[in-house]
């Protein structure tokens, strides 16, 4: 039996072929999972704005286009041996309808292409992808690009020193999710910890000649490394696939993906409130800077 039983693909709104579709089909074939394809598209246009008359011909063309896409995708994917359902859903509130679809179908994984929104727009309007990271109850696989249908290298990005991730068990969820994907794809699993020492320098550390004590910095680094090794040992990750790298998480992850040609980075999302919610998480920022794909999991509970 495969790691996945049911996959949900959110199809590109233009109804074109996309990286997420290639990934979803490859995973469905490898796992034997059922694949539900849903396109959440704008309602059919029915009026001319300038004269408020019904454009019956345009309305029918739009419906035929969507119906033809559904029929073509069913035929094409079924012909590849995939157990598939396809539906175009007309909506002006795609987030609500996507979450309702997840609730109804109960898939193991939601797969979607990353929608690259302009930076200025993201300041004022939270993108759909970020809403899904925050609100979707199942793992969300957001695909930027694919070198291969099935991932050849999977990375679990963890933070064993963050109290929030330790208490909630998020690190374990990240590794277990990454390992399930790696097993399904017969791909190696790498463990990455991008550790940043700067938050610890809050005024309590011993100063020497205007700088931080070398001993203090080394002790802190060693404590972080021990926490990382303990986590890696618990899951049997071999030493050559353990990566303990100093730096800010998103730049480190991005550089690692390019250096090791990693296909998927599994990261966690933590429930945030107030200003933290406005700023966003490392996972949300990684969407727009990390090549390849992100698979995001929520903290348990």
mmCIF file of C-alpha atoms in Angstrom:
data_model
loop_
_atom_site.group_PDB
_atom_site.id
_atom_site.type_symbol
_atom_site.label_atom_id
_atom_site.label_comp_id
_atom_site.label_asym_id
_atom_site.label_seq_id
_atom_site.Cartn_x
_atom_site.Cartn_y
_atom_site.Cartn_z
ATOM 1 C CA UNK A 1 0.000 0.000 0.000
ATOM 2 C CA UNK A 2 1.299 3.467 -0.870
ATOM 3 C CA UNK A 3 1.867 6.362 1.522
ATOM 4 C CA UNK A 4 -1.120 8.217 0.019
ATOM 5 C CA UNK A 5 -4.684 7.070 -0.575
ATOM 6 C CA UNK A 6 -6.221 10.256 -1.988
ATOM 7 C CA UNK A 7 -4.638 13.369 -3.506
ATOM 8 C CA UNK A 8 -6.325 16.695 -4.251
ATOM 9 C CA UNK A 9 -4.926 18.832 -7.054
ATOM 10 C CA UNK A 10 -6.000 22.451 -7.309
ATOM 11 C CA UNK A 11 -5.685 22.933 -11.054
ATOM 12 C CA UNK A 12 -4.345 26.085 -12.633
ATOM 13 C CA UNK A 13 -7.151 28.632 -13.052
ATOM 14 C CA UNK A 14 -6.275 28.987 -16.732
ATOM 15 C CA UNK A 15 -6.901 25.237 -17.140
ATOM 16 C CA UNK A 16 -3.419 24.779 -18.630
ATOM 17 C CA UNK A 17 -0.860 22.072 -17.926
ATOM 18 C CA UNK A 18 1.315 22.995 -14.937
ATOM 19 C CA UNK A 19 4.149 21.726 -12.695
ATOM 20 C CA UNK A 20 1.683 20.835 -9.940
ATOM 21 C CA UNK A 21 -0.275 18.641 -12.355
ATOM 22 C CA UNK A 22 2.885 16.747 -13.312
ATOM 23 C CA UNK A 23 3.730 16.224 -9.636
ATOM 24 C CA UNK A 24 0.205 15.123 -8.716
ATOM 25 C CA UNK A 25 -0.012 12.584 -11.537
ATOM 26 C CA UNK A 26 3.425 11.164 -10.724
ATOM 27 C CA UNK A 27 2.544 10.758 -7.039
ATOM 28 C CA UNK A 28 -0.824 9.201 -7.882
ATOM 29 C CA UNK A 29 0.831 6.650 -10.157
ATOM 30 C CA UNK A 30 3.563 5.817 -7.649
ATOM 31 C CA UNK A 31 1.205 5.414 -4.690
ATOM 32 C CA UNK A 32 -1.888 4.095 -6.434
ATOM 33 C CA UNK A 33 -3.832 6.971 -4.869
ATOM 34 C CA UNK A 34 -7.066 8.351 -6.241
ATOM 35 C CA UNK A 35 -6.593 11.815 -7.731
ATOM 36 C CA UNK A 36 -9.266 14.480 -7.435
ATOM 37 C CA UNK A 37 -8.658 17.435 -9.759
ATOM 38 C CA UNK A 38 -10.566 20.619 -9.006
ATOM 39 C CA UNK A 39 -10.352 23.911 -10.871
ATOM 40 C CA UNK A 40 -11.764 26.861 -8.951
ATOM 41 C CA UNK A 41 -12.542 29.297 -11.747
ATOM 42 C CA UNK A 42 -14.321 32.618 -12.087
ATOM 43 C CA UNK A 43 -18.083 32.432 -12.721
ATOM 44 C CA UNK A 44 -19.112 32.544 -16.343
ATOM 45 C CA UNK A 45 -19.448 36.114 -17.671
ATOM 46 C CA UNK A 46 -23.088 36.916 -18.374
ATOM 47 C CA UNK A 47 -23.210 40.683 -18.982
ATOM 48 C CA UNK A 48 -21.509 43.436 -20.932
ATOM 49 C CA UNK A 49 -20.438 46.070 -18.440
ATOM 50 C CA UNK A 50 -21.329 48.859 -20.836
ATOM 51 C CA UNK A 51 -24.948 47.941 -21.482
ATOM 52 C CA UNK A 52 -25.824 45.331 -18.812
ATOM 53 C CA UNK A 53 -27.205 42.917 -21.377
ATOM 54 C CA UNK A 54 -26.810 39.199 -21.117
ATOM 55 C CA UNK A 55 -24.086 37.847 -23.438
ATOM 56 C CA UNK A 56 -25.683 34.454 -23.948
ATOM 57 C CA UNK A 57 -23.210 33.406 -26.655
ATOM 58 C CA UNK A 58 -20.175 34.289 -24.507
ATOM 59 C CA UNK A 59 -21.734 32.571 -21.529
ATOM 60 C CA UNK A 60 -22.260 29.342 -23.460
ATOM 61 C CA UNK A 61 -18.731 29.469 -24.940
ATOM 62 C CA UNK A 62 -17.271 29.762 -21.449
ATOM 63 C CA UNK A 63 -19.308 26.835 -20.170
ATOM 64 C CA UNK A 64 -18.356 24.690 -23.171
ATOM 65 C CA UNK A 65 -14.690 25.516 -22.626
ATOM 66 C CA UNK A 66 -14.852 24.366 -19.003
ATOM 67 C CA UNK A 67 -16.882 21.241 -19.797
ATOM 68 C CA UNK A 68 -14.478 20.318 -22.592
ATOM 69 C CA UNK A 69 -11.512 20.731 -20.221
ATOM 70 C CA UNK A 70 -13.165 18.412 -17.690
ATOM 71 C CA UNK A 71 -13.871 15.738 -20.305
ATOM 72 C CA UNK A 72 -10.384 15.987 -21.831
ATOM 73 C CA UNK A 73 -8.647 15.709 -18.456
ATOM 74 C CA UNK A 74 -10.723 12.698 -17.405
ATOM 75 C CA UNK A 75 -9.917 10.952 -20.673
ATOM 76 C CA UNK A 76 -6.216 11.862 -20.598
ATOM 77 C CA UNK A 77 -5.550 10.965 -16.963
ATOM 78 C CA UNK A 78 -7.674 7.821 -17.009
ATOM 79 C CA UNK A 79 -5.687 6.748 -20.054
ATOM 80 C CA UNK A 80 -2.549 6.956 -17.911
ATOM 81 C CA UNK A 81 -4.008 4.521 -15.402
ATOM 82 C CA UNK A 82 -4.971 7.117 -12.789
ATOM 83 C CA UNK A 83 -8.222 6.791 -10.855
ATOM 84 C CA UNK A 84 -9.366 10.371 -11.312
ATOM 85 C CA UNK A 85 -12.291 12.726 -10.836
ATOM 86 C CA UNK A 86 -12.269 16.175 -12.445
ATOM 87 C CA UNK A 87 -14.525 19.123 -11.773
ATOM 88 C CA UNK A 88 -14.578 22.848 -12.554
ATOM 89 C CA UNK A 89 -16.110 24.844 -9.711
ATOM 90 C CA UNK A 90 -17.333 28.382 -10.380
ATOM 91 C CA UNK A 91 -16.575 30.599 -7.407
ATOM 92 C CA UNK A 92 -15.744 34.104 -6.297
ATOM 93 C CA UNK A 93 -14.355 32.802 -2.979
ATOM 94 C CA UNK A 94 -11.852 30.072 -3.882
ATOM 95 C CA UNK A 95 -10.369 29.759 -0.365
ATOM 96 C CA UNK A 96 -13.717 28.886 1.208
ATOM 97 C CA UNK A 97 -14.548 26.413 -1.545
ATOM 98 C CA UNK A 98 -11.103 24.790 -1.395
ATOM 99 C CA UNK A 99 -11.396 24.304 2.370
ATOM 100 C CA UNK A 100 -14.912 22.890 1.916
ATOM 101 C CA UNK A 101 -13.587 20.473 -0.721
ATOM 102 C CA UNK A 102 -10.825 19.350 1.654
ATOM 103 C CA UNK A 103 -13.428 18.766 4.348
ATOM 104 C CA UNK A 104 -15.612 16.740 1.984
ATOM 105 C CA UNK A 105 -12.934 14.637 0.255
ATOM 106 C CA UNK A 106 -10.501 14.252 3.171
ATOM 107 C CA UNK A 107 -7.396 13.876 0.985
ATOM 108 C CA UNK A 108 -3.967 13.068 2.394
ATOM 109 C CA UNK A 109 -2.301 15.906 0.502
ATOM 110 C CA UNK A 110 -3.315 19.089 -1.305
ATOM 111 C CA UNK A 111 -1.177 19.969 -4.341
ATOM 112 C CA UNK A 112 -1.194 23.379 -6.014
ATOM 113 C CA UNK A 113 1.012 25.561 -8.182
ATOM 114 C CA UNK A 114 2.577 28.552 -6.446
ATOM 115 C CA UNK A 115 0.888 31.755 -7.590
ATOM 116 C CA UNK A 116 3.583 34.426 -7.846
ATOM 117 C CA UNK A 117 1.966 37.611 -6.579
ATOM 118 C CA UNK A 118 3.782 40.979 -6.858
ATOM 119 C CA UNK A 119 5.495 42.051 -3.629
ATOM 120 C CA UNK A 120 3.491 45.270 -3.365
ATOM 121 C CA UNK A 121 0.212 43.405 -3.731
ATOM 122 C CA UNK A 122 1.244 40.964 -0.978
ATOM 123 C CA UNK A 123 1.605 43.913 1.415
ATOM 124 C CA UNK A 124 -2.105 44.738 1.162
ATOM 125 C CA UNK A 125 -3.718 41.426 0.206
ATOM 126 C CA UNK A 126 -2.794 38.044 1.671
ATOM 127 C CA UNK A 127 -2.320 35.641 -1.270
ATOM 128 C CA UNK A 128 -4.428 32.505 -1.532
ATOM 129 C CA UNK A 129 -1.317 30.328 -1.061
ATOM 130 C CA UNK A 130 -0.563 31.978 2.296
ATOM 131 C CA UNK A 131 -4.174 31.545 3.408
ATOM 132 C CA UNK A 132 -3.908 27.841 2.589
ATOM 133 C CA UNK A 133 -0.676 27.534 4.570
ATOM 134 C CA UNK A 134 -2.396 29.085 7.575
ATOM 135 C CA UNK A 135 -5.824 27.476 7.357
ATOM 136 C CA UNK A 136 -5.697 24.182 5.467
ATOM 137 C CA UNK A 137 -5.869 21.274 7.947
ATOM 138 C CA UNK A 138 -3.868 18.855 5.750
ATOM 139 C CA UNK A 139 -0.330 19.053 4.306
ATOM 140 C CA UNK A 140 -0.083 21.538 1.430
ATOM 141 C CA UNK A 141 2.374 20.900 -1.401
ATOM 142 C CA UNK A 142 2.994 24.160 -3.281
ATOM 143 C CA UNK A 143 4.940 23.614 -6.477
ATOM 144 C CA UNK A 144 7.167 26.277 -8.033
ATOM 145 C CA UNK A 145 8.891 24.129 -10.613
ATOM 146 C CA UNK A 146 9.631 20.451 -11.211
ATOM 147 C CA UNK A 147 12.769 18.810 -12.576
ATOM 148 C CA UNK A 148 11.084 15.431 -12.296
ATOM 149 C CA UNK A 149 7.552 14.242 -11.729
ATOM 150 C CA UNK A 150 8.613 12.296 -8.662
ATOM 151 C CA UNK A 151 11.032 14.095 -6.326
ATOM 152 C CA UNK A 152 14.614 12.748 -6.387
ATOM 153 C CA UNK A 153 15.683 14.447 -3.139
ATOM 154 C CA UNK A 154 13.528 15.467 -0.159
ATOM 155 C CA UNK A 155 14.630 17.851 2.618
ATOM 156 C CA UNK A 156 13.095 18.199 6.070
ATOM 157 C CA UNK A 157 13.806 21.704 7.429
ATOM 158 C CA UNK A 158 13.621 21.601 11.226
ATOM 159 C CA UNK A 159 14.300 23.798 14.232
ATOM 160 C CA UNK A 160 14.906 21.610 17.309
ATOM 161 C CA UNK A 161 15.788 24.635 19.473
ATOM 162 C CA UNK A 162 12.547 26.597 19.036
ATOM 163 C CA UNK A 163 10.317 25.910 22.086
ATOM 164 C CA UNK A 164 7.170 26.224 19.945
ATOM 165 C CA UNK A 165 8.252 23.418 17.615
ATOM 166 C CA UNK A 166 9.467 21.212 20.466
ATOM 167 C CA UNK A 167 6.340 21.511 22.581
ATOM 168 C CA UNK A 168 3.923 21.021 19.682
ATOM 169 C CA UNK A 169 5.819 18.115 18.114
ATOM 170 C CA UNK A 170 6.065 20.026 14.829
ATOM 171 C CA UNK A 171 9.604 18.809 14.107
ATOM 172 C CA UNK A 172 8.409 15.216 14.348
ATOM 173 C CA UNK A 173 5.503 15.960 12.022
ATOM 174 C CA UNK A 174 7.884 17.575 9.509
ATOM 175 C CA UNK A 175 10.257 14.600 9.511
ATOM 176 C CA UNK A 176 7.490 11.999 9.380
ATOM 177 C CA UNK A 177 5.827 13.780 6.451
ATOM 178 C CA UNK A 178 9.126 14.181 4.613
ATOM 179 C CA UNK A 179 10.026 10.544 5.237
ATOM 180 C CA UNK A 180 6.660 9.355 3.913
ATOM 181 C CA UNK A 181 7.205 11.347 0.705
ATOM 182 C CA UNK A 182 10.787 10.115 0.367
ATOM 183 C CA UNK A 183 9.725 6.482 0.826
ATOM 184 C CA UNK A 184 6.952 6.852 -1.739
ATOM 185 C CA UNK A 185 9.397 8.305 -4.263
ATOM 186 C CA UNK A 186 12.365 6.070 -3.364
ATOM 187 C CA UNK A 187 14.304 9.281 -2.704
ATOM 188 C CA UNK A 188 16.905 10.097 -0.025
ATOM 189 C CA UNK A 189 15.762 12.151 2.965
ATOM 190 C CA UNK A 190 18.001 15.010 4.119
ATOM 191 C CA UNK A 191 17.678 16.848 7.434
ATOM 192 C CA UNK A 192 18.509 20.575 7.465
ATOM 193 C CA UNK A 193 18.778 22.937 10.420
ATOM 194 C CA UNK A 194 19.515 26.573 9.579
ATOM 195 C CA UNK A 195 20.506 27.959 12.961
ATOM 196 C CA UNK A 196 20.641 31.682 13.653
ATOM 197 C CA UNK A 197 22.533 32.801 16.774
ATOM 198 C CA UNK A 198 21.445 36.447 16.695
ATOM 199 C CA UNK A 199 18.086 36.063 18.541
ATOM 200 C CA UNK A 200 19.963 34.698 21.567
ATOM 201 C CA UNK A 201 21.957 37.903 21.923
ATOM 202 C CA UNK A 202 19.345 39.669 24.016
ATOM 203 C CA UNK A 203 21.640 41.419 26.451
ATOM 204 C CA UNK A 204 22.146 38.513 28.862
ATOM 205 C CA UNK A 205 25.212 37.024 27.181
ATOM 206 C CA UNK A 206 28.678 37.875 28.586
ATOM 207 C CA UNK A 207 30.491 40.640 26.700
ATOM 208 C CA UNK A 208 34.236 40.855 26.206
ATOM 209 C CA UNK A 209 35.770 44.028 24.743
ATOM 210 C CA UNK A 210 32.477 45.052 23.186
ATOM 211 C CA UNK A 211 31.782 41.643 21.639
ATOM 212 C CA UNK A 212 30.192 38.374 22.625
ATOM 213 C CA UNK A 213 32.297 35.908 24.609
ATOM 214 C CA UNK A 214 33.834 33.311 22.297
ATOM 215 C CA UNK A 215 33.076 30.656 24.896
ATOM 216 C CA UNK A 216 29.437 31.689 25.088
ATOM 217 C CA UNK A 217 28.991 31.589 21.327
ATOM 218 C CA UNK A 218 30.641 28.178 21.097
ATOM 219 C CA UNK A 219 28.562 26.789 23.969
ATOM 220 C CA UNK A 220 25.386 28.035 22.312
ATOM 221 C CA UNK A 221 26.390 26.525 19.005
ATOM 222 C CA UNK A 222 27.185 23.204 20.671
ATOM 223 C CA UNK A 223 23.817 23.127 22.445
ATOM 224 C CA UNK A 224 22.036 23.726 19.132
ATOM 225 C CA UNK A 225 24.105 21.026 17.448
ATOM 226 C CA UNK A 226 23.360 18.501 20.214
ATOM 227 C CA UNK A 227 19.629 19.143 19.843
ATOM 228 C CA UNK A 228 19.925 18.616 16.086
ATOM 229 C CA UNK A 229 21.944 15.390 16.462
ATOM 230 C CA UNK A 230 19.438 14.023 18.977
ATOM 231 C CA UNK A 231 16.590 14.639 16.532
ATOM 232 C CA UNK A 232 18.514 13.107 13.611
ATOM 233 C CA UNK A 233 19.472 10.050 15.680
ATOM 234 C CA UNK A 234 15.848 9.486 16.680
ATOM 235 C CA UNK A 235 14.872 9.095 13.026
ATOM 236 C CA UNK A 236 17.990 7.297 11.860
ATOM 237 C CA UNK A 237 19.079 9.972 9.382
ATOM 238 C CA UNK A 238 22.614 9.017 8.257
ATOM 239 C CA UNK A 239 25.427 11.511 9.049
ATOM 240 C CA UNK A 240 26.034 12.389 5.406
ATOM 241 C CA UNK A 241 22.427 13.606 5.110
ATOM 242 C CA UNK A 242 22.522 15.841 8.199
ATOM 243 C CA UNK A 243 23.126 19.517 7.473
ATOM 244 C CA UNK A 244 23.780 21.959 10.318
ATOM 245 C CA UNK A 245 24.223 25.388 8.706
ATOM 246 C CA UNK A 246 24.516 28.820 10.297
ATOM 247 C CA UNK A 247 22.365 31.567 8.805
ATOM 248 C CA UNK A 248 18.849 32.868 8.400
ATOM 249 C CA UNK A 249 16.441 30.045 7.513
ATOM 250 C CA UNK A 250 15.088 31.172 4.145
ATOM 251 C CA UNK A 251 18.435 32.136 2.530
ATOM 252 C CA UNK A 252 20.070 28.964 3.865
ATOM 253 C CA UNK A 253 17.244 26.770 2.576
ATOM 254 C CA UNK A 254 17.296 28.478 -0.820
ATOM 255 C CA UNK A 255 21.052 28.004 -1.194
ATOM 256 C CA UNK A 256 20.812 24.394 -0.036
ATOM 257 C CA UNK A 257 18.112 23.598 -2.588
ATOM 258 C CA UNK A 258 20.246 24.998 -5.393
ATOM 259 C CA UNK A 259 23.432 23.287 -4.212
ATOM 260 C CA UNK A 260 21.902 19.839 -3.665
ATOM 261 C CA UNK A 261 19.224 20.060 -6.383
ATOM 262 C CA UNK A 262 16.557 19.284 -3.811
ATOM 263 C CA UNK A 263 13.066 18.854 -5.236
ATOM 264 C CA UNK A 264 10.911 19.318 -2.135
ATOM 265 C CA UNK A 265 11.507 21.096 1.172
ATOM 266 C CA UNK A 266 9.168 20.064 3.967
ATOM 267 C CA UNK A 267 8.562 22.913 6.417
ATOM 268 C CA UNK A 268 6.213 23.643 9.275
ATOM 269 C CA UNK A 269 3.609 26.331 9.806
ATOM 270 C CA UNK A 270 2.786 27.604 13.273
ATOM 271 C CA UNK A 271 -0.465 29.281 14.240
ATOM 272 C CA UNK A 272 0.252 33.002 14.619
ATOM 273 C CA UNK A 273 -1.735 35.946 15.900
ATOM 274 C CA UNK A 274 -1.336 39.720 15.924
ATOM 275 C CA UNK A 275 1.694 41.262 14.281
ATOM 276 C CA UNK A 276 3.339 37.845 13.769
ATOM 277 C CA UNK A 277 0.445 36.882 11.503
ATOM 278 C CA UNK A 278 0.926 40.052 9.446
ATOM 279 C CA UNK A 279 4.667 39.471 9.088
ATOM 280 C CA UNK A 280 4.169 35.884 7.981
ATOM 281 C CA UNK A 281 6.265 32.786 8.537
ATOM 282 C CA UNK A 282 9.516 31.479 7.099
ATOM 283 C CA UNK A 283 7.424 29.006 5.125
ATOM 284 C CA UNK A 284 5.400 31.798 3.510
ATOM 285 C CA UNK A 285 8.544 33.756 2.661
ATOM 286 C CA UNK A 286 10.155 30.625 1.229
ATOM 287 C CA UNK A 287 7.361 30.333 -1.344
ATOM 288 C CA UNK A 288 8.760 33.243 -3.310
ATOM 289 C CA UNK A 289 12.498 32.620 -2.929
ATOM 290 C CA UNK A 290 13.139 28.879 -2.710
ATOM 291 C CA UNK A 291 13.349 27.083 -6.063
ATOM 292 C CA UNK A 292 11.604 23.746 -6.398
ATOM 293 C CA UNK A 293 8.657 23.088 -4.104
ATOM 294 C CA UNK A 294 7.461 23.475 -0.528
ATOM 295 C CA UNK A 295 5.460 20.892 1.394
ATOM 296 C CA UNK A 296 3.988 22.587 4.463
ATOM 297 C CA UNK A 297 2.599 20.826 7.522
ATOM 298 C CA UNK A 298 0.756 22.319 10.459
ATOM 299 C CA UNK A 299 1.628 21.906 14.100
ATOM 300 C CA UNK A 300 -0.354 19.041 15.673
ATOM 301 C CA UNK A 301 -3.426 19.760 17.710
#
